[in-house]
mmCIF file of C-alpha atoms in Angstrom:
data_model
loop_
_atom_site.group_PDB
_atom_site.id
_atom_site.type_symbol
_atom_site.label_atom_id
_atom_site.label_comp_id
_atom_site.label_asym_id
_atom_site.label_seq_id
_atom_site.Cartn_x
_atom_site.Cartn_y
_atom_site.Cartn_z
ATOM 1 C CA UNK A 1159 136.993 -17.363 -217.689
ATOM 2 C CA UNK A 1160 137.143 -15.513 -214.427
ATOM 3 C CA UNK A 1161 140.257 -13.481 -213.790
ATOM 4 C CA UNK A 1162 141.737 -13.831 -210.334
ATOM 5 C CA UNK A 1163 143.084 -10.552 -209.006
ATOM 6 C CA UNK A 1164 146.438 -11.008 -207.348
ATOM 7 C CA UNK A 1165 146.541 -9.605 -203.818
ATOM 8 C CA UNK A 1166 149.441 -8.803 -201.538
ATOM 9 C CA UNK A 1167 149.463 -10.339 -198.077
ATOM 10 C CA UNK A 1168 150.558 -8.122 -195.201
ATOM 11 C CA UNK A 1169 151.700 -9.151 -191.728
ATOM 12 C CA UNK A 1170 151.733 -5.731 -190.087
ATOM 13 C CA UNK A 1171 149.188 -3.068 -189.165
ATOM 14 C CA UNK A 1172 149.417 0.684 -188.534
ATOM 15 C CA UNK A 1173 148.653 1.546 -184.924
ATOM 16 C CA UNK A 1174 145.227 3.011 -184.347
ATOM 17 C CA UNK A 1175 145.352 6.218 -182.318
ATOM 18 C CA UNK A 1176 142.632 8.338 -180.723
ATOM 19 C CA UNK A 1177 142.973 12.128 -180.765
ATOM 20 C CA UNK A 1178 140.899 14.513 -178.685
ATOM 21 C CA UNK A 1179 138.409 13.525 -176.018
ATOM 22 C CA UNK A 1180 134.736 12.688 -175.725
ATOM 23 C CA UNK A 1181 132.272 12.196 -178.562
ATOM 24 C CA UNK A 1182 134.201 14.433 -180.960
ATOM 25 C CA UNK A 1183 137.415 12.402 -180.618
ATOM 26 C CA UNK A 1184 138.874 11.112 -183.880
ATOM 27 C CA UNK A 1185 140.578 7.822 -184.675
ATOM 28 C CA UNK A 1186 143.448 7.608 -187.137
ATOM 29 C CA UNK A 1187 145.580 4.738 -188.438
ATOM 30 C CA UNK A 1188 144.629 1.089 -188.022
ATOM 31 C CA UNK A 1189 145.241 0.156 -191.674
ATOM 32 C CA UNK A 1190 146.283 -3.395 -192.543
ATOM 33 C CA UNK A 1191 146.913 -2.630 -196.236
ATOM 34 C CA UNK A 1192 148.446 0.066 -198.416
ATOM 35 C CA UNK A 1193 146.421 3.285 -198.847
ATOM 36 C CA UNK A 1194 143.124 2.740 -200.674
ATOM 37 C CA UNK A 1195 143.911 -0.994 -201.063
ATOM 38 C CA UNK A 1196 140.821 -2.020 -199.142
ATOM 39 C CA UNK A 1197 140.552 -5.093 -201.343
ATOM 40 C CA UNK A 1198 143.738 -6.395 -199.690
ATOM 41 C CA UNK A 1199 143.076 -5.621 -196.051
ATOM 42 C CA UNK A 1200 141.111 -3.608 -193.515
ATOM 43 C CA UNK A 1201 141.360 0.205 -193.619
ATOM 44 C CA UNK A 1202 139.093 1.301 -190.751
ATOM 45 C CA UNK A 1203 139.962 5.010 -190.752
ATOM 46 C CA UNK A 1204 140.355 7.005 -193.990
ATOM 47 C CA UNK A 1205 142.699 10.038 -193.921
ATOM 48 C CA UNK A 1206 141.454 12.877 -191.712
ATOM 49 C CA UNK A 1207 141.668 16.550 -192.595
ATOM 50 C CA UNK A 1208 142.905 19.146 -190.122
ATOM 51 C CA UNK A 1209 142.319 22.795 -191.013
ATOM 52 C CA UNK A 1210 144.871 25.448 -190.193
ATOM 53 C CA UNK A 1211 144.344 28.286 -187.731
ATOM 54 C CA UNK A 1212 147.099 30.839 -187.147
ATOM 55 C CA UNK A 1213 147.869 32.695 -183.932
ATOM 56 C CA UNK A 1214 148.644 35.839 -185.929
ATOM 57 C CA UNK A 1215 146.969 37.190 -189.059
ATOM 58 C CA UNK A 1216 149.036 35.995 -192.050
ATOM 59 C CA UNK A 1217 150.574 38.824 -194.047
ATOM 60 C CA UNK A 1218 151.867 36.916 -197.063
ATOM 61 C CA UNK A 1219 148.929 34.726 -198.059
ATOM 62 C CA UNK A 1220 147.433 34.772 -201.527
ATOM 63 C CA UNK A 1221 144.136 36.642 -201.705
ATOM 64 C CA UNK A 1222 142.295 33.402 -202.512
ATOM 65 C CA UNK A 1223 143.580 31.786 -199.322
ATOM 66 C CA UNK A 1224 142.543 34.716 -197.134
ATOM 67 C CA UNK A 1225 139.026 35.147 -198.515
ATOM 68 C CA UNK A 1226 137.285 32.208 -196.713
ATOM 69 C CA UNK A 1227 138.600 33.400 -193.330
ATOM 70 C CA UNK A 1228 138.657 37.200 -193.689
ATOM 71 C CA UNK A 1229 135.924 37.678 -191.049
ATOM 72 C CA UNK A 1230 137.914 35.820 -188.355
ATOM 73 C CA UNK A 1231 141.534 36.133 -189.447
ATOM 74 C CA UNK A 1232 142.428 38.325 -186.451
ATOM 75 C CA UNK A 1233 140.651 36.051 -183.950
ATOM 76 C CA UNK A 1234 142.154 32.522 -183.714
ATOM 77 C CA UNK A 1235 139.436 31.284 -181.334
ATOM 78 C CA UNK A 1236 136.646 32.313 -183.725
ATOM 79 C CA UNK A 1237 138.706 30.983 -186.657
ATOM 80 C CA UNK A 1238 138.928 27.567 -185.013
ATOM 81 C CA UNK A 1239 135.183 27.424 -184.427
ATOM 82 C CA UNK A 1240 134.512 28.488 -188.012
ATOM 83 C CA UNK A 1241 136.600 25.732 -189.625
ATOM 84 C CA UNK A 1242 134.792 23.109 -187.551
ATOM 85 C CA UNK A 1243 131.241 24.441 -187.757
ATOM 86 C CA UNK A 1244 131.221 25.805 -191.331
ATOM 87 C CA UNK A 1245 133.780 23.643 -193.127
ATOM 88 C CA UNK A 1246 133.538 20.401 -191.142
ATOM 89 C CA UNK A 1247 137.215 20.056 -190.187
ATOM 90 C CA UNK A 1248 137.971 16.706 -188.543
ATOM 91 C CA UNK A 1249 140.715 18.362 -186.508
ATOM 92 C CA UNK A 1250 142.144 21.859 -186.012
ATOM 93 C CA UNK A 1251 145.847 22.651 -186.374
ATOM 94 C CA UNK A 1252 146.938 25.746 -184.458
ATOM 95 C CA UNK A 1253 150.039 27.060 -186.198
ATOM 96 C CA UNK A 1254 152.027 29.152 -183.713
ATOM 97 C CA UNK A 1255 153.779 31.294 -186.318
ATOM 98 C CA UNK A 1256 153.663 34.226 -183.921
ATOM 99 C CA UNK A 1257 156.126 32.549 -181.550
ATOM 100 C CA UNK A 1258 158.967 32.822 -184.057
ATOM 101 C CA UNK A 1259 161.857 34.583 -182.263
ATOM 102 C CA UNK A 1260 162.613 36.367 -185.515
ATOM 103 C CA UNK A 1261 159.056 37.681 -185.741
ATOM 104 C CA UNK A 1262 156.435 38.580 -183.142
ATOM 105 C CA UNK A 1263 158.152 36.280 -180.607
ATOM 106 C CA UNK A 1264 154.981 35.674 -178.610
ATOM 107 C CA UNK A 1265 155.527 34.226 -175.178
ATOM 108 C CA UNK A 1266 154.949 30.643 -174.093
ATOM 109 C CA UNK A 1267 152.350 31.789 -171.582
ATOM 110 C CA UNK A 1268 150.390 33.708 -174.220
ATOM 111 C CA UNK A 1269 150.442 30.752 -176.597
ATOM 112 C CA UNK A 1270 149.378 28.310 -173.903
ATOM 113 C CA UNK A 1271 146.459 30.551 -172.951
ATOM 114 C CA UNK A 1272 145.372 30.717 -176.601
ATOM 115 C CA UNK A 1273 145.550 26.933 -176.973
ATOM 116 C CA UNK A 1274 143.428 26.524 -173.852
ATOM 117 C CA UNK A 1275 140.832 28.975 -175.184
ATOM 118 C CA UNK A 1276 140.633 27.132 -178.492
ATOM 119 C CA UNK A 1277 140.308 23.771 -176.775
ATOM 120 C CA UNK A 1278 137.480 25.183 -174.680
ATOM 121 C CA UNK A 1279 135.604 26.329 -177.775
ATOM 122 C CA UNK A 1280 135.939 23.119 -179.753
ATOM 123 C CA UNK A 1281 133.934 20.780 -177.497
ATOM 124 C CA UNK A 1282 136.368 17.900 -177.928
ATOM 125 C CA UNK A 1283 137.367 18.303 -181.580
ATOM 126 C CA UNK A 1284 141.057 17.308 -181.594
ATOM 127 C CA UNK A 1285 143.657 20.055 -181.634
ATOM 128 C CA UNK A 1286 147.163 19.865 -183.097
ATOM 129 C CA UNK A 1287 149.513 22.563 -181.784
ATOM 130 C CA UNK A 1288 152.442 23.233 -184.082
ATOM 131 C CA UNK A 1289 155.441 25.419 -183.387
ATOM 132 C CA UNK A 1290 157.730 27.107 -185.866
ATOM 133 C CA UNK A 1291 160.470 24.485 -185.893
ATOM 134 C CA UNK A 1292 162.799 26.707 -183.847
ATOM 135 C CA UNK A 1293 163.961 24.110 -181.331
ATOM 136 C CA UNK A 1294 164.512 26.163 -178.187
ATOM 137 C CA UNK A 1295 161.386 28.282 -178.556
ATOM 138 C CA UNK A 1296 159.222 25.304 -179.479
ATOM 139 C CA UNK A 1297 160.434 23.480 -176.382
ATOM 140 C CA UNK A 1298 159.472 26.388 -174.143
ATOM 141 C CA UNK A 1299 156.115 26.967 -175.832
ATOM 142 C CA UNK A 1300 154.968 23.362 -176.214
ATOM 143 C CA UNK A 1301 155.816 22.484 -172.615
ATOM 144 C CA UNK A 1302 153.630 25.383 -171.468
ATOM 145 C CA UNK A 1303 150.816 24.335 -173.831
ATOM 146 C CA UNK A 1304 151.007 20.750 -172.570
ATOM 147 C CA UNK A 1305 150.656 21.829 -168.955
ATOM 148 C CA UNK A 1306 147.869 24.359 -169.515
ATOM 149 C CA UNK A 1307 145.819 21.889 -171.603
ATOM 150 C CA UNK A 1308 146.300 18.855 -169.347
ATOM 151 C CA UNK A 1309 144.165 15.888 -170.319
ATOM 152 C CA UNK A 1310 142.959 17.358 -173.652
ATOM 153 C CA UNK A 1311 144.854 14.718 -175.627
ATOM 154 C CA UNK A 1312 146.475 17.223 -178.000
ATOM 155 C CA UNK A 1313 149.086 16.467 -180.649
ATOM 156 C CA UNK A 1314 152.205 18.556 -179.985
ATOM 157 C CA UNK A 1315 154.809 19.196 -182.627
ATOM 158 C CA UNK A 1316 157.118 19.374 -184.287
ATOM 159 C CA UNK A 1317 159.234 17.241 -181.946
ATOM 160 C CA UNK A 1318 162.809 16.851 -183.171
ATOM 161 C CA UNK A 1319 165.856 14.922 -182.044
ATOM 162 C CA UNK A 1320 167.143 18.093 -180.356
ATOM 163 C CA UNK A 1321 164.122 18.570 -178.090
ATOM 164 C CA UNK A 1322 162.337 15.206 -177.898
ATOM 165 C CA UNK A 1323 163.310 14.641 -174.245
ATOM 166 C CA UNK A 1324 161.645 17.833 -173.030
ATOM 167 C CA UNK A 1325 158.489 17.806 -175.137
ATOM 168 C CA UNK A 1326 158.163 14.038 -174.876
ATOM 169 C CA UNK A 1327 158.312 14.198 -171.087
ATOM 170 C CA UNK A 1328 155.692 16.966 -171.041
ATOM 171 C CA UNK A 1329 153.435 14.905 -173.314
ATOM 172 C CA UNK A 1330 153.730 11.900 -170.998
ATOM 173 C CA UNK A 1331 153.102 13.961 -167.890
ATOM 174 C CA UNK A 1332 150.116 15.893 -169.189
ATOM 175 C CA UNK A 1333 148.614 13.105 -171.349
ATOM 176 C CA UNK A 1334 149.124 14.268 -174.923
ATOM 177 C CA UNK A 1335 150.530 12.833 -178.149
ATOM 178 C CA UNK A 1336 153.481 14.113 -180.176
ATOM 179 C CA UNK A 1337 154.358 14.629 -183.822
ATOM 180 C CA UNK A 1338 157.899 13.381 -184.500
ATOM 181 C CA UNK A 1339 159.405 15.413 -187.328
ATOM 182 C CA UNK A 1340 162.515 14.415 -189.252
ATOM 183 C CA UNK A 1341 164.111 15.476 -192.541
ATOM 184 C CA UNK A 1342 162.971 13.360 -195.486
ATOM 185 C CA UNK A 1343 164.697 10.097 -194.532
ATOM 186 C CA UNK A 1344 163.389 6.671 -193.506
ATOM 187 C CA UNK A 1345 166.168 5.854 -191.041
ATOM 188 C CA UNK A 1346 165.997 9.215 -189.280
ATOM 189 C CA UNK A 1347 162.242 8.802 -188.868
ATOM 190 C CA UNK A 1348 162.674 5.379 -187.300
ATOM 191 C CA UNK A 1349 165.482 6.587 -185.035
ATOM 192 C CA UNK A 1350 163.360 9.378 -183.552
ATOM 193 C CA UNK A 1351 160.503 6.948 -182.949
ATOM 194 C CA UNK A 1352 162.922 4.677 -181.085
ATOM 195 C CA UNK A 1353 164.195 7.571 -178.969
ATOM 196 C CA UNK A 1354 160.680 8.637 -178.041
ATOM 197 C CA UNK A 1355 159.769 5.051 -177.202
ATOM 198 C CA UNK A 1356 162.860 4.673 -174.992
ATOM 199 C CA UNK A 1357 161.839 7.880 -173.207
ATOM 200 C CA UNK A 1358 158.520 6.304 -172.365
ATOM 201 C CA UNK A 1359 156.178 7.876 -174.903
ATOM 202 C CA UNK A 1360 153.649 5.148 -175.808
ATOM 203 C CA UNK A 1361 153.880 4.178 -179.474
ATOM 204 C CA UNK A 1362 150.172 4.871 -179.878
ATOM 205 C CA UNK A 1363 150.856 8.486 -178.891
ATOM 206 C CA UNK A 1364 153.307 9.204 -181.720
ATOM 207 C CA UNK A 1365 152.499 10.488 -185.204
ATOM 208 C CA UNK A 1366 155.246 10.915 -187.802
ATOM 209 C CA UNK A 1367 155.895 14.051 -189.874
ATOM 210 C CA UNK A 1368 158.501 13.013 -192.417
ATOM 211 C CA UNK A 1369 158.544 16.573 -193.873
ATOM 212 C CA UNK A 1370 156.186 17.578 -196.628
ATOM 213 C CA UNK A 1371 157.277 18.663 -200.083
ATOM 214 C CA UNK A 1372 154.571 20.292 -202.198
ATOM 215 C CA UNK A 1373 153.795 19.630 -205.828
ATOM 216 C CA UNK A 1374 156.822 20.664 -207.866
ATOM 217 C CA UNK A 1375 158.910 21.258 -204.741
ATOM 218 C CA UNK A 1376 160.037 17.794 -203.664
ATOM 219 C CA UNK A 1377 156.775 15.895 -203.486
ATOM 220 C CA UNK A 1378 158.429 12.894 -205.163
ATOM 221 C CA UNK A 1379 160.906 12.613 -202.258
ATOM 222 C CA UNK A 1380 158.149 12.887 -199.693
ATOM 223 C CA UNK A 1381 156.050 10.324 -201.542
ATOM 224 C CA UNK A 1382 158.947 7.865 -201.832
ATOM 225 C CA UNK A 1383 159.869 8.063 -198.139
ATOM 226 C CA UNK A 1384 156.268 7.694 -196.989
ATOM 227 C CA UNK A 1385 155.747 4.746 -199.313
ATOM 228 C CA UNK A 1386 158.891 2.990 -198.042
ATOM 229 C CA UNK A 1387 157.843 3.554 -194.429
ATOM 230 C CA UNK A 1388 154.370 2.160 -195.060
ATOM 231 C CA UNK A 1389 155.723 -0.897 -196.893
ATOM 232 C CA UNK A 1390 158.176 -1.578 -194.041
ATOM 233 C CA UNK A 1391 155.343 -1.289 -191.532
ATOM 234 C CA UNK A 1392 153.063 -3.685 -193.358
ATOM 235 C CA UNK A 1393 155.376 -6.231 -194.951
ATOM 236 C CA UNK A 1394 158.279 -6.550 -192.492
ATOM 237 C CA UNK A 1395 156.110 -5.882 -189.423
ATOM 238 C CA UNK A 1396 158.503 -3.164 -188.231
ATOM 239 C CA UNK A 1397 156.813 -1.857 -185.062
ATOM 240 C CA UNK A 1398 158.770 1.407 -185.084
ATOM 241 C CA UNK A 1399 157.390 2.230 -188.516
ATOM 242 C CA UNK A 1400 153.775 1.302 -187.760
ATOM 243 C CA UNK A 1401 152.720 4.838 -186.883
ATOM 244 C CA UNK A 1402 150.278 7.231 -188.582
ATOM 245 C CA UNK A 1403 151.730 10.014 -190.747
ATOM 246 C CA UNK A 1404 150.873 13.736 -190.765
ATOM 247 C CA UNK A 1405 151.492 15.974 -193.806
ATOM 248 C CA UNK A 1406 151.558 19.779 -193.477
ATOM 249 C CA UNK A 1407 150.010 20.356 -196.896
ATOM 250 C CA UNK A 1408 148.465 23.818 -196.683
ATOM 251 C CA UNK A 1409 151.537 25.712 -195.571
ATOM 252 C CA UNK A 1410 153.841 23.987 -198.057
ATOM 253 C CA UNK A 1411 151.473 24.239 -201.030
ATOM 254 C CA UNK A 1412 150.471 27.886 -200.728
ATOM 255 C CA UNK A 1413 154.021 29.155 -200.332
ATOM 256 C CA UNK A 1414 154.894 27.820 -203.785
ATOM 257 C CA UNK A 1415 155.387 30.519 -206.368
ATOM 258 C CA UNK A 1416 152.883 28.931 -208.743
ATOM 259 C CA UNK A 1417 150.180 28.831 -206.065
ATOM 260 C CA UNK A 1418 150.447 32.430 -204.871
ATOM 261 C CA UNK A 1419 151.660 34.554 -207.766
ATOM 262 C CA UNK A 1420 148.931 36.885 -209.036
ATOM 263 C CA UNK A 1421 147.254 36.601 -212.403
ATOM 264 C CA UNK A 1422 148.525 40.074 -213.260
ATOM 265 C CA UNK A 1423 152.131 39.003 -212.682
ATOM 266 C CA UNK A 1424 151.821 35.667 -214.497
ATOM 267 C CA UNK A 1425 148.780 35.662 -216.828
ATOM 268 C CA UNK A 1426 150.143 32.595 -218.617
ATOM 269 C CA UNK A 1427 149.479 30.486 -215.490
ATOM 270 C CA UNK A 1428 145.727 31.083 -215.564
ATOM 271 C CA UNK A 1429 143.277 32.216 -212.857
ATOM 272 C CA UNK A 1430 145.081 32.602 -209.541
ATOM 273 C CA UNK A 1431 142.279 31.312 -207.295
ATOM 274 C CA UNK A 1432 141.752 28.056 -209.177
ATOM 275 C CA UNK A 1433 145.500 27.550 -209.545
ATOM 276 C CA UNK A 1434 146.173 27.793 -205.817
ATOM 277 C CA UNK A 1435 143.274 25.552 -204.880
ATOM 278 C CA UNK A 1436 144.307 22.885 -207.382
ATOM 279 C CA UNK A 1437 147.944 23.092 -206.244
ATOM 280 C CA UNK A 1438 146.896 22.297 -202.680
ATOM 281 C CA UNK A 1439 144.355 19.638 -203.689
ATOM 282 C CA UNK A 1440 146.778 17.768 -205.958
ATOM 283 C CA UNK A 1441 149.495 17.849 -203.304
ATOM 284 C CA UNK A 1442 147.105 16.547 -200.662
ATOM 285 C CA UNK A 1443 145.659 13.779 -202.821
ATOM 286 C CA UNK A 1444 149.132 12.588 -203.849
ATOM 287 C CA UNK A 1445 150.196 12.349 -200.218
ATOM 288 C CA UNK A 1446 146.981 10.585 -199.234
ATOM 289 C CA UNK A 1447 147.865 7.973 -201.830
ATOM 290 C CA UNK A 1448 151.340 7.689 -200.285
ATOM 291 C CA UNK A 1449 149.965 6.978 -196.820
ATOM 292 C CA UNK A 1450 149.044 10.218 -195.040
ATOM 293 C CA UNK A 1451 146.663 9.744 -192.108
ATOM 294 C CA UNK A 1452 146.307 13.470 -191.320
ATOM 295 C CA UNK A 1453 146.329 16.147 -194.026
ATOM 296 C CA UNK A 1454 146.756 19.658 -192.605
ATOM 297 C CA UNK A 1455 145.025 21.844 -195.193
ATOM 298 C CA UNK A 1456 144.015 25.455 -195.792
ATOM 299 C CA UNK A 1457 141.420 26.194 -198.460
ATOM 300 C CA UNK A 1458 137.868 24.809 -198.060
ATOM 301 C CA UNK A 1459 137.474 24.269 -201.809
ATOM 302 C CA UNK A 1460 140.697 22.228 -201.976
ATOM 303 C CA UNK A 1461 139.396 20.157 -199.063
ATOM 304 C CA UNK A 1462 136.099 19.561 -200.859
ATOM 305 C CA UNK A 1463 137.974 18.317 -203.930
ATOM 306 C CA UNK A 1464 140.152 15.977 -201.872
ATOM 307 C CA UNK A 1465 137.218 14.537 -199.922
ATOM 308 C CA UNK A 1466 135.302 13.985 -203.150
ATOM 309 C CA UNK A 1467 138.274 12.285 -204.831
ATOM 310 C CA UNK A 1468 139.041 10.076 -201.820
ATOM 311 C CA UNK A 1469 135.402 8.994 -201.792
ATOM 312 C CA UNK A 1470 135.537 8.032 -205.460
ATOM 313 C CA UNK A 1471 138.811 6.119 -205.057
ATOM 314 C CA UNK A 1472 137.480 4.257 -202.017
ATOM 315 C CA UNK A 1473 134.543 2.993 -204.103
ATOM 316 C CA UNK A 1474 137.032 1.004 -206.202
ATOM 317 C CA UNK A 1475 137.570 -1.367 -203.253
#
């Protein structure tokens, strides 16, 4: 006797968005079913992986995280080309850690020039430009980046309730998308999407960042919120929730104590390199299952594991 597999029926669909320009542009979103539920609906675009590039050489990274990039770690433009050409990044995420007012406090003009140089070297591969989360400085920097990179179809973030008017207006004017970041909360995420929409930012130019918690450091909250957002988008046809989701996996995973502590300091935790890579890969795969459309990642080996696992899971459709 044949067994009939019960299937959910969905009425909604995640908006499909195009990032970057030309032949190297990337599409995200478009799903009409829960993640990896291809047997229940169309999922035209699997999660994409963006690799990190920093505007300043990181000083607190684990040795294993530095090693793949040690030849370019002081040259963000070369770093960006390397992650695309050697490691096959779908997108590049420029992390502007150097603009932190409490650190190097790089200027908006300097950051905008760097973003333009990276865009010029990527031949259309989409670029995400991410500030430090310091509202006033991010506003100044991201507005300058938007203007200098007019028409490159960047993703600018994080955009928060405190600065959405300024960065949103710049994104509209200079033809970019935005990443709307809110604390881990469904209602706050929806509210910021509404505000951006009222400002005039097209809904297919908004990606959500609901705040990423790494394995062991709040991932269950992140997972739950993402899952609730995706269910609302698909089952109640809530247009303000039907947006792709970005997860900042690399930064959150590798700052965990368990991912970066040396083998000498904690021999009971096993080899440091493998531990860090697995920490990032397990965090990323969990969030892909929750509904991430863009995974911002760091280590090439963790990315290989995630791509391999997503391929195996997709075969189950």
